[in-house]
Short mmCIF file of C-alpha atoms and ligand atoms in Angstrom, two decimals:
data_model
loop_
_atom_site.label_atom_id
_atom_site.label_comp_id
_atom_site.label_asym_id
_atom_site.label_seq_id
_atom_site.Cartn_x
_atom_site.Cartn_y
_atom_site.Cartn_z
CA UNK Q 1 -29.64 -0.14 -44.55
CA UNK Q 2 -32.13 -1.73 -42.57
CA UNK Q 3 -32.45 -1.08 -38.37
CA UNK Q 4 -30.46 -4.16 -37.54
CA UNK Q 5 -27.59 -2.95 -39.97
CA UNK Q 6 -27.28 0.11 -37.54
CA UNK Q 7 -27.53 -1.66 -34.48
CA UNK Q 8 -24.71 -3.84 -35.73
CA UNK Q 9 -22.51 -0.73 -36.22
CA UNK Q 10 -23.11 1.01 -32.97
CA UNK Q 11 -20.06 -0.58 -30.89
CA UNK Q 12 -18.22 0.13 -33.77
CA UNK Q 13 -19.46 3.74 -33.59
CA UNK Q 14 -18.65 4.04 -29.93
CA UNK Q 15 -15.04 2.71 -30.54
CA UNK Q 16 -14.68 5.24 -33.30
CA UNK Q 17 -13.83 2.44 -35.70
CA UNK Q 18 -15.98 3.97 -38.51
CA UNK Q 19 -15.07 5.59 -41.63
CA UNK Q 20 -16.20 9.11 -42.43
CA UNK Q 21 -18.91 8.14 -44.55
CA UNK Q 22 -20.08 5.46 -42.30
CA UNK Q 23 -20.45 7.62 -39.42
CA UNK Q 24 -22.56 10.35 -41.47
CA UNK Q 25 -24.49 8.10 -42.74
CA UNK Q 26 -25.21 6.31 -38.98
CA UNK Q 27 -25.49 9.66 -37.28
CA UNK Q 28 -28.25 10.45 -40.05
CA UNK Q 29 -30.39 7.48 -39.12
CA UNK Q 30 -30.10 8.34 -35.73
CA UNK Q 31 -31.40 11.61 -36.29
CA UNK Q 32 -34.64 9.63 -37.99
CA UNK Q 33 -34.92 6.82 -35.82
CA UNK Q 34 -35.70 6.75 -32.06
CA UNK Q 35 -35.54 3.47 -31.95
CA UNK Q 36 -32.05 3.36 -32.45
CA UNK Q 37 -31.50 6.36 -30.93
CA UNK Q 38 -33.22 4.88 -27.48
CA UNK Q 39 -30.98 1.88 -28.43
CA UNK Q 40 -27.58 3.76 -29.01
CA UNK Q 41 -28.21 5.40 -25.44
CA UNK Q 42 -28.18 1.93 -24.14
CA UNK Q 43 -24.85 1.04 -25.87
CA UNK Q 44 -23.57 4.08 -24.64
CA UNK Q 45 -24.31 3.33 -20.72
CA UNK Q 46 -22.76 -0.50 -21.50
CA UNK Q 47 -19.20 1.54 -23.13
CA UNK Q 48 -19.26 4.22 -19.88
CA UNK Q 49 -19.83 1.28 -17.25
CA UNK Q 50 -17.35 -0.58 -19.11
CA UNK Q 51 -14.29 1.86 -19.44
CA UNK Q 52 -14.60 3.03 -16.01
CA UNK Q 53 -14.43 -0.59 -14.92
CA UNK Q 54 -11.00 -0.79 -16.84
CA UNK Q 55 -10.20 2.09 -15.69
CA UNK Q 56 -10.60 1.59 -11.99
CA UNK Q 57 -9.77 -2.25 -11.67
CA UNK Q 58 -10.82 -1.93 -7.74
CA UNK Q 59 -9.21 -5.58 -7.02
CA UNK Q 60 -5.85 -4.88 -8.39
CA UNK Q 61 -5.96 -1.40 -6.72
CA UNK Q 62 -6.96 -3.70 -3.08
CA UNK Q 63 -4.17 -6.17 -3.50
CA UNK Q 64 -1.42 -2.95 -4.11
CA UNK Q 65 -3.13 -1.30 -0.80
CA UNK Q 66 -2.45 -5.11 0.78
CA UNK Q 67 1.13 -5.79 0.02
CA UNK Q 68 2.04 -2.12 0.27
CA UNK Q 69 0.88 -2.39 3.82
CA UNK Q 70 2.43 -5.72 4.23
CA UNK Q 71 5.65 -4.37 3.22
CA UNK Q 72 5.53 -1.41 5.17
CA UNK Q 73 5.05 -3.35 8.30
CA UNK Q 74 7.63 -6.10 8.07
CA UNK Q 75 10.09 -2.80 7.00
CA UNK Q 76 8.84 -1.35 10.17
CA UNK Q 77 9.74 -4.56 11.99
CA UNK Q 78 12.61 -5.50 10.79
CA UNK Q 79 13.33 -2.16 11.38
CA UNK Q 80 12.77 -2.31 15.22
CA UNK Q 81 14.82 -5.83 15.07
CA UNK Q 82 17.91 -4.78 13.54
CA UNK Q 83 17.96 -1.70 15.37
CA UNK Q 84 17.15 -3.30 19.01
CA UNK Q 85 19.86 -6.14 18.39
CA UNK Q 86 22.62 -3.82 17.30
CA UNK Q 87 21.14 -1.49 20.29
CA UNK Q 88 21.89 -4.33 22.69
CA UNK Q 89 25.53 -5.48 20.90
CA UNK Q 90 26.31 -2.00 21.98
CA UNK Q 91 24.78 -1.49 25.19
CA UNK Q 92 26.83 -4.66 26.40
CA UNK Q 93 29.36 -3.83 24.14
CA UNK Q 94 30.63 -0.68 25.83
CA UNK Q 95 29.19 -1.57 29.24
CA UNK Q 96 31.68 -4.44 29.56
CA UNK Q 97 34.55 -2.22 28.86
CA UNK Q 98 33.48 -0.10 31.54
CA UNK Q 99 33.17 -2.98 34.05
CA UNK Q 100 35.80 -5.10 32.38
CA UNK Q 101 38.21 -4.19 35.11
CA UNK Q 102 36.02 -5.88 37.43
CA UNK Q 103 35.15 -8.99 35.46
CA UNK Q 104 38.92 -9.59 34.48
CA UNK Q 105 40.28 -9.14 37.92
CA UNK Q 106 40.85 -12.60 39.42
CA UNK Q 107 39.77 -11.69 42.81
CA UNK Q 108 36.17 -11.38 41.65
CA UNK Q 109 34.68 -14.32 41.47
CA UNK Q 110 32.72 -16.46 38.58
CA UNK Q 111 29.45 -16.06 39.88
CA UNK Q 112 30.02 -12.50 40.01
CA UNK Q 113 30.91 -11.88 36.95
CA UNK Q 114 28.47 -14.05 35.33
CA UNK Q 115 25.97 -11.38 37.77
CA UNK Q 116 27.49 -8.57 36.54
CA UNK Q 117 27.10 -10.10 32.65
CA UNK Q 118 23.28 -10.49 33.28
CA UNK Q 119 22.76 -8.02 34.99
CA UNK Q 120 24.43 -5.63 31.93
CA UNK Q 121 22.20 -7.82 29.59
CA UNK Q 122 19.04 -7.10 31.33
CA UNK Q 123 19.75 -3.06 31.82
CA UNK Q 124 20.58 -3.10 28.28
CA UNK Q 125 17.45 -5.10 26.71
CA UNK Q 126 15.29 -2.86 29.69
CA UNK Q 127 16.87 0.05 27.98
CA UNK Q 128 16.09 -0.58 24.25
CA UNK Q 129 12.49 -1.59 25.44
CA UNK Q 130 11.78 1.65 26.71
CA UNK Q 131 13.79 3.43 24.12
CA UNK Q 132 11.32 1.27 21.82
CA UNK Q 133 7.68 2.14 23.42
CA UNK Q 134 8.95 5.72 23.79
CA UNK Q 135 9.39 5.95 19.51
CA UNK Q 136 6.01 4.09 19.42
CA UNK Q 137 3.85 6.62 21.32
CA UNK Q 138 6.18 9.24 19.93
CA UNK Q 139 5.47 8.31 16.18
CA UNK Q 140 1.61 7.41 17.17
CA UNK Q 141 1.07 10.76 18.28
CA UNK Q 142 2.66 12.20 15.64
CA UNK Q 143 0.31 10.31 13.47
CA UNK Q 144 -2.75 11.79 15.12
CA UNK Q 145 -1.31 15.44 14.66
CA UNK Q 146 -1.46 15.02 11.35
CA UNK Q 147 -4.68 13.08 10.93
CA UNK Q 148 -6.16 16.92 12.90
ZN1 ZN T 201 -33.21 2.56 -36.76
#
């Protein structure tokens, strides 16, 4: 078998595709050659360079990072939404029981109630706002805790 015959099998080496005898016979005219001995070294760089790039696959591992953090955050928001509305619902919810005496009485007047309504609307939204900003520092500083 001539050089080239060797070189030819030397993927096929690598990939363990060779018989028993082939390989013998291959690893014996390494042992003679440094030619393909310098040249097997090179195929063996190529195959390491190679599998570690199939291994690693740094693009698909970026686009998991992206949507997972994507994800996260529109959790995280919808989160905040569903929880501030149904805050709210409830806030005015059980605030216009207290006051409902007032607003049903007929001696209190439209514009009154419809006062008393906003004004309700706007402790309860002021309410979930701060409950909201309070969570966010809360959780950020939690975050830096553990980051220490
Ligand atoms: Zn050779």
């Amino acid at each position: 078998m001539t050089c080239q015959d060797h070189k030819d099998l030397m993927m096929a080496y690598l990939d363990n595709e060779l018989n028993d005898q082939q390989r013998r016979a291959f690893e014996a005219h390494l042992a003679s050659c440094s030619e393909c001995t310098k040249e097997m070294g090179e195929f063996q760089r190529l195959k390491h360079m190679t599998d570690s790039m199939t291994l690693v696959e740094p693009e698909d591992r970026v686009w998991e990072q992206y949507w997972n953090n994507l994800y996260n955050r529109m959790e995280r928001r919808a989160g905040w939404v569903l929880s501030s509305v149904a805050a709210i619902v409830l806030s005015i919810y059980f605030g216009f029981e207290l006051i409902e005496t007032i607003v049903t009485d007929p001696a209190v007047g439209v514009l009154m109630k419809a006062g008393l309504l906003a004004l309700l609307a706007g402790l309860a939204i002021l309410f979930v706002s701060v409950l909201r900003e309070r969570v966010y520092f809360w959780s950020r500083d939690r975050y830096r805790d553990v980051r220490r």
